[in-house]
C-alpha positions as a printed Julia matrix, in Angstrom:
132×3 Matrix{Float64}:
 48.88  16.27  -26.64
 48.41  12.62  -25.8
 44.68  13.04  -25.19
 44.25  14.55  -28.67
 46.06  11.58  -30.2
 43.71   9.24  -28.3
 40.66  11.16  -29.56
 42.11  11.01  -33.08
 42.58   7.27  -32.62
 38.93   6.77  -31.73
 37.86   8.88  -34.72
 40.04   6.82  -37.06
 38.74   3.5   -35.72
 35.17   4.71  -36.29
 36.08   5.92  -39.8
 37.67   2.58  -40.59
 34.58   0.7   -39.42
 32.2    2.99  -41.33
 33.71   1.63  -44.55
 31.86  -1.63  -43.86
 28.64   0.17  -44.79
 29.91   1.51  -48.13
 28.68  -1.28  -50.43
 25.1   -0.95  -49.17
 25.12   2.83  -48.58
 26.43   3.56  -52.08
 24.43   0.78  -53.73
 27.51  -0.92  -55.16
 25.62  -4.04  -56.29
 23.9   -1.85  -58.9
 26.3    1.09  -59.28
 29.38  -1.04  -60.0
 27.66  -3.51  -62.35
 28.73  -1.58  -65.43
 32.39  -1.77  -64.51
 34.74  -4.48  -65.7
 35.5   -7.24  -63.2
 38.96  -5.8   -62.45
 37.62  -2.29  -61.78
 34.78  -3.63  -59.62
 37.17  -5.72  -57.57
 39.69  -2.88  -57.3
 36.95  -0.69  -55.76
 36.22  -3.35  -53.15
 39.86  -4.23  -52.43
 41.08  -0.63  -52.28
 38.21   0.36  -50.03
 39.07  -2.55  -47.74
 42.73  -1.55  -47.52
 41.94   2.12  -46.96
 39.57   1.07  -44.17
 42.19  -1.25  -42.68
 44.89   1.45  -42.84
 42.68   4.06  -41.19
 41.55   1.54  -38.56
 45.14   0.52  -37.78
 46.25   4.17  -37.54
 43.52   4.52  -34.93
 44.64   1.44  -33.01
 48.25   2.65  -33.15
 47.14   6.02  -31.79
 45.17   4.45  -28.94
 47.81   1.96  -27.87
 50.93   4.07  -28.44
 49.81   7.66  -27.94
 52.67   8.42  -25.54
 55.25   7.06  -27.98
 53.75   9.02  -30.89
 54.16  12.2   -28.86
 57.5   11.66  -27.14
 59.76   9.35  -29.14
 61.55  10.62  -32.27
 60.34   7.64  -34.33
 56.81   8.12  -32.96
 56.89  11.76  -34.01
 57.97  10.73  -37.53
 55.01   8.31  -37.65
 52.81  11.21  -36.5
 54.19  13.29  -39.35
 53.26  10.56  -41.84
 49.74  10.26  -40.44
 49.41  14.04  -40.45
 50.44  14.22  -44.11
 47.94  11.45  -44.92
 45.08  13.51  -43.43
 46.33  16.79  -44.91
 46.28  15.23  -48.39
 42.79  13.86  -47.65
 41.69  17.39  -46.75
 43.1   18.66  -50.06
 41.11  15.99  -51.94
 37.95  17.03  -50.08
 38.07  20.43  -51.76
 40.04  19.95  -54.97
 39.3   16.42  -56.22
 35.7   15.71  -55.23
 33.26  17.74  -57.33
 31.16  20.38  -55.58
 28.22  18.9   -57.48
 28.29  16.0   -55.0
 27.23  18.22  -52.1
 26.37  21.76  -53.18
 22.66  22.5   -52.77
 22.02  19.2   -50.96
 21.41  19.6   -47.23
 22.6   16.21  -45.93
 25.58  16.03  -48.29
 26.64  19.59  -47.43
 26.51  18.82  -43.71
 28.58  15.67  -44.27
 31.05  17.59  -46.45
 31.55  20.15  -43.68
 31.79  17.52  -40.92
 34.35  15.51  -42.85
 36.36  18.63  -43.69
 36.44  19.54  -39.98
 37.46  15.97  -39.15
 40.33  16.02  -41.69
 41.5   19.4   -40.32
 41.44  18.03  -36.75
 43.33  14.86  -37.64
 45.94  16.66  -39.73
 46.42  19.34  -37.06
 46.79  16.85  -34.2
 49.42  14.72  -35.9
 51.35  17.58  -37.53
 51.34  19.52  -34.26
 52.66  16.41  -32.52
 55.53  16.2   -34.99
 56.41  19.88  -34.8
 55.69  20.1   -31.03
 53.81  23.38  -31.47
């Protein structure tokens, strides 16, 4: 199980770092212009803290994979991380509109890849907690 936690850690570090590209990739300098200052800054700040959280979950998984698998407190942390990714998976299908990806090749591929990633991450951490 430890090796799957390490793989999950690498995935989360990469996901956290990918957030650095969001402002340019999603054209925030233009797209967010119409928002009030507070909403614009909340987008930037919340994105930063989501990225930091995901990155730190990855670092935790890399450095303490054995503890996440074997210690009771580590397993509870794994449960929390697993719930985080399970909720993210739910949002992938029930919060984001299908209009964002349906009928668009690249977006559909990304939707599927991210869904698979969320399933993997949720499964690894929840399995660790439940020792399945």
